[in-house]
PDB file of C-alpha atoms in Angstrom:
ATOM      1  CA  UNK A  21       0.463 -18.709   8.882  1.00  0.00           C
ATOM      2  CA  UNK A  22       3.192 -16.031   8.957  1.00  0.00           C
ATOM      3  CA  UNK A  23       5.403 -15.049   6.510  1.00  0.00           C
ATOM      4  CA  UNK A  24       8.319 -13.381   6.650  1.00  0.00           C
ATOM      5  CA  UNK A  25       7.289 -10.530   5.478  1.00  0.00           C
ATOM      6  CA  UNK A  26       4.453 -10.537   8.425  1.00  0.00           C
ATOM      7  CA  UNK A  27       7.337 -10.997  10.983  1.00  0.00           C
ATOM      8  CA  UNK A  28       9.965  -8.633  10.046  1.00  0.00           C
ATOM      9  CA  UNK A  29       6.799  -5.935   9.563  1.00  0.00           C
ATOM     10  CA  UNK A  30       5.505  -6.990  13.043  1.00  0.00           C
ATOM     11  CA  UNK A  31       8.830  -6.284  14.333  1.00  0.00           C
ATOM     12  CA  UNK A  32       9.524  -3.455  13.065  1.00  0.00           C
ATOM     13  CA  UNK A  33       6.124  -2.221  14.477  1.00  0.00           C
ATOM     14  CA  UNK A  34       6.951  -3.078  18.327  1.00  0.00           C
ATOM     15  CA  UNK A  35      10.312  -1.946  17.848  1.00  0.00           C
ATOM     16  CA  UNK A  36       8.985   1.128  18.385  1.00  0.00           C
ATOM     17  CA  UNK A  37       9.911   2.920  14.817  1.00  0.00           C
ATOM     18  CA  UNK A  38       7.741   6.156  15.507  1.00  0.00           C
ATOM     19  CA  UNK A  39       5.175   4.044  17.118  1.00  0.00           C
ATOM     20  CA  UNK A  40       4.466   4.649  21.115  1.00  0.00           C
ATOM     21  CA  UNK A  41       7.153   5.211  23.190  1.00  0.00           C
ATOM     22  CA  UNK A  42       9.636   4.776  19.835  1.00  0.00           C
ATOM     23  CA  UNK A  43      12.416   7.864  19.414  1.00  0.00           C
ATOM     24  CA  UNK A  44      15.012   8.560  17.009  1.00  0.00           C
ATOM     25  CA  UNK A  45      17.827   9.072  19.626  1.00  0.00           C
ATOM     26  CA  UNK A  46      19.733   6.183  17.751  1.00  0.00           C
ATOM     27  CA  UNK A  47      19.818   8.056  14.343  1.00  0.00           C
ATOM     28  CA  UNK A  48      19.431  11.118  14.858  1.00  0.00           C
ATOM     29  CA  UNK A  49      18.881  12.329  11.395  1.00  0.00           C
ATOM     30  CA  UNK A  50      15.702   9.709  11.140  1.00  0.00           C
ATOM     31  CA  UNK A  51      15.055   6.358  12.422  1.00  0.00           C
ATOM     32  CA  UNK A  52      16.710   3.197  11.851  1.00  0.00           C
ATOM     33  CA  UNK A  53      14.767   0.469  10.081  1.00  0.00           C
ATOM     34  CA  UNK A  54      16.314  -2.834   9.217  1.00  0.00           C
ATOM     35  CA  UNK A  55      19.609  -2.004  10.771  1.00  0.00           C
ATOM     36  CA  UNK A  56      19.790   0.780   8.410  1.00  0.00           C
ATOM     37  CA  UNK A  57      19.022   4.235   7.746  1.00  0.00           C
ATOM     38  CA  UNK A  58      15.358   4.888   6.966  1.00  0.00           C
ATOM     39  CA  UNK A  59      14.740   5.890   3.015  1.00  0.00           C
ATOM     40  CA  UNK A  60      12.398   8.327   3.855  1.00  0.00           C
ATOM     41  CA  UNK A  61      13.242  10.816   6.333  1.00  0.00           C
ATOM     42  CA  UNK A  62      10.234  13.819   6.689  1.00  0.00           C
ATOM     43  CA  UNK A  63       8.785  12.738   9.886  1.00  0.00           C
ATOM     44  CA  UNK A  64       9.311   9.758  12.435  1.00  0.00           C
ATOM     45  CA  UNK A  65       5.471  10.422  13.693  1.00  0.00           C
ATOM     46  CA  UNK A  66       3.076   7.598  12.330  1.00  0.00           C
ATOM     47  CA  UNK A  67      -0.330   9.234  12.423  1.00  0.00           C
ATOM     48  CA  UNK A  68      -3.261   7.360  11.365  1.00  0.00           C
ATOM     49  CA  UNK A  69      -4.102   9.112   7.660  1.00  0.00           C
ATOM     50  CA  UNK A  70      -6.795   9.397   5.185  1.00  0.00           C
ATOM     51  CA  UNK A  71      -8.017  10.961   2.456  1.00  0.00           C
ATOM     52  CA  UNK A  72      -8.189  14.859   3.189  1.00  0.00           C
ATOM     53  CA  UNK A  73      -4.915  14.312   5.733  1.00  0.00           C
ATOM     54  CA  UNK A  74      -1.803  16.820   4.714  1.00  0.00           C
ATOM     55  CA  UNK A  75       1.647  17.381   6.055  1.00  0.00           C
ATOM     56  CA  UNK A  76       5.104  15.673   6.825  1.00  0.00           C
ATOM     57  CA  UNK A  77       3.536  12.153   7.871  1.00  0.00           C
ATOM     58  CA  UNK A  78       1.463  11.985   4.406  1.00  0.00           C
ATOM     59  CA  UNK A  79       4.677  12.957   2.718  1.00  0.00           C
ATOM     60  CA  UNK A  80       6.474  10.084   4.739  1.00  0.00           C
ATOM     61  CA  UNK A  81       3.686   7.766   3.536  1.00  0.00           C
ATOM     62  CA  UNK A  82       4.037   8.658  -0.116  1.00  0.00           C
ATOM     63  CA  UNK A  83       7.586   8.422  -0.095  1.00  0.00           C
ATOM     64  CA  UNK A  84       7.649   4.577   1.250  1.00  0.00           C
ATOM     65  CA  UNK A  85       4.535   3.898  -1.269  1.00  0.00           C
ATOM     66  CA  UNK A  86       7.166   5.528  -3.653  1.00  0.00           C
ATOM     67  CA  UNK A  87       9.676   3.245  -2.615  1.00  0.00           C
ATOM     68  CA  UNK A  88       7.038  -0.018  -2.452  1.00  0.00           C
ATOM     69  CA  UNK A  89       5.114   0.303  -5.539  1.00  0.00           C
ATOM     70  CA  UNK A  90       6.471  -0.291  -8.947  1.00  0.00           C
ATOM     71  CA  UNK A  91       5.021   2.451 -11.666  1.00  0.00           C
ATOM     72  CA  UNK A  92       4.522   6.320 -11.255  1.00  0.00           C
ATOM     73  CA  UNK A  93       5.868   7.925  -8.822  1.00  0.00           C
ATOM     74  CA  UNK A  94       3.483  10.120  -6.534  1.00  0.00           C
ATOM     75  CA  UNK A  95       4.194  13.567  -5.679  1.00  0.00           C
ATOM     76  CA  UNK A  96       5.521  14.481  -2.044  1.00  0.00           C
ATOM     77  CA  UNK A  97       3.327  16.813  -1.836  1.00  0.00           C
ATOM     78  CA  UNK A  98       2.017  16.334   1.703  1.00  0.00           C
ATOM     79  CA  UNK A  99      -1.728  15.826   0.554  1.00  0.00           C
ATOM     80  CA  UNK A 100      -3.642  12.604   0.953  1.00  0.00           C
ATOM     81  CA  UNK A 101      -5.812  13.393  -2.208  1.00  0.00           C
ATOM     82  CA  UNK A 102      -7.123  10.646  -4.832  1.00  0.00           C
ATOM     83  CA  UNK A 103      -3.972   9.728  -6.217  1.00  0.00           C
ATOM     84  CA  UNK A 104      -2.538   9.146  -2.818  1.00  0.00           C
ATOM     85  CA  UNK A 105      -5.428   7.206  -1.576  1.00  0.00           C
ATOM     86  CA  UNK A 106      -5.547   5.019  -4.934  1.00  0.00           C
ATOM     87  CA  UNK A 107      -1.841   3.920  -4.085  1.00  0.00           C
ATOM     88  CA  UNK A 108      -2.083   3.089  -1.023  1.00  0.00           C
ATOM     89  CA  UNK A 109      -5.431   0.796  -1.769  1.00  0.00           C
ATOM     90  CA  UNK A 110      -3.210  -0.976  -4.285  1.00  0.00           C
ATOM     91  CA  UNK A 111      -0.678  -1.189  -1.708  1.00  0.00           C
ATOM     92  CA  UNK A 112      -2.221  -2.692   0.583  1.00  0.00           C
ATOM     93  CA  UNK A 113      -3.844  -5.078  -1.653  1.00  0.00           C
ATOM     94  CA  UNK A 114      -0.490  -6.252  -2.606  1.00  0.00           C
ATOM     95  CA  UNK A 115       0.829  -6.301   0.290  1.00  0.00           C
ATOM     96  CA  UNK A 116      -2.389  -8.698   1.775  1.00  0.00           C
ATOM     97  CA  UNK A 117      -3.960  -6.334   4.618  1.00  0.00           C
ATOM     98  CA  UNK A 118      -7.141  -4.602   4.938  1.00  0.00           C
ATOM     99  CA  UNK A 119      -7.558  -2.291   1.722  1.00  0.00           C
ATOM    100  CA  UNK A 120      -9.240   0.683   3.282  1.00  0.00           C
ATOM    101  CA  UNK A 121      -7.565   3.489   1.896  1.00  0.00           C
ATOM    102  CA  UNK A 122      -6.084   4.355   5.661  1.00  0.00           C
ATOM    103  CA  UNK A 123      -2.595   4.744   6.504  1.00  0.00           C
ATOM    104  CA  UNK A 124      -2.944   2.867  10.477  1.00  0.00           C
ATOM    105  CA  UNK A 125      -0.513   0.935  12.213  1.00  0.00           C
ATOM    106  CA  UNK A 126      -0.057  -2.094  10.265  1.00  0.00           C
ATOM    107  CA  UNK A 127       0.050  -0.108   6.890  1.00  0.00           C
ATOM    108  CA  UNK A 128       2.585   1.743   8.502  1.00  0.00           C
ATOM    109  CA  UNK A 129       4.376  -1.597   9.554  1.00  0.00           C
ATOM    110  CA  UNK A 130       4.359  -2.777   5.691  1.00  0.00           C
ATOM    111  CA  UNK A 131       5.177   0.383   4.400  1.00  0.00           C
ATOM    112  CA  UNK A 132       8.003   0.566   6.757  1.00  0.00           C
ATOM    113  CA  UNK A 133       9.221  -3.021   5.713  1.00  0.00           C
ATOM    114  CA  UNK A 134       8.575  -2.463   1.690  1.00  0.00           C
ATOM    115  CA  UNK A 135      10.298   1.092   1.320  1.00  0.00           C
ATOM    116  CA  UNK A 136      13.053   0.051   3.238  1.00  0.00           C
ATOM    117  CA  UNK A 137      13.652  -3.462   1.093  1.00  0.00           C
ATOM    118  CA  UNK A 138      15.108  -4.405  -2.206  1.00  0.00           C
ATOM    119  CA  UNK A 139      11.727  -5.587  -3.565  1.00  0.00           C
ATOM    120  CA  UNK A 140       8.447  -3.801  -4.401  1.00  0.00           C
ATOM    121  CA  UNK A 141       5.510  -4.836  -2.916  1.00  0.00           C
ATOM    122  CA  UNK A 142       4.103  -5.148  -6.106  1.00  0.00           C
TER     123      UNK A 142
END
């Protein structure tokens, strides 16, 4: 059964929101999720991450687990280290998907939903 949740962060994923084929030409100072501006704004690419990943798409990832997750926030430093891989587990364990540690598609997609909502994942 669907939620929600599922369906707005399913839809957000084939919208295109740095996915394949997905630009920014409608905002151009970062993409529009929700029919609003983006919270985070370093990159609009949505690279599949993991521990020992760096640069603007981890920082992207840690500012939506930032804005998803209720506690600490986690540096933007650009480095998928321990801490950054420990947040996202527990994000995605919240959030009911795989918990593998690895920012993909449909971590993306919920990350995408949860940063850019009024709630916290958890």
């Amino acid at each position: 059964m669907f939620t929600s949740a599922t369906l707005v962060a399913s839809l957000v994923l084939v919208g295109g929101v740095g996915g394949v084929g997905g630009t920014a030409a409608a905002a151009p100072q970062g993409p529009v999720t929700h029919g609003s501006r983006d919270i985070c704004n370093f990159t609009i690419s949505r690279p599949t991450l993991k521990l020992g990943s760096s640069g603007p798409a981890v920082r992207q990832a840690q500012c939506y687990l930032n804005h998803s997750l209720t506690g600490p926030d986690l540096t933007l430093d650009g480095v998928f280290g321990p801490v950054t891989d420990a947040a996202t587990k527990r994000f995605q364990a919240c959030a009911g998907i795989v918990r593998d540690g690895v920012v993909g598609a449909q971590t993306w997609s919920f990350l995408v939903f949860w940063a850019n909502s009024t709630a916290f994942a958890c």
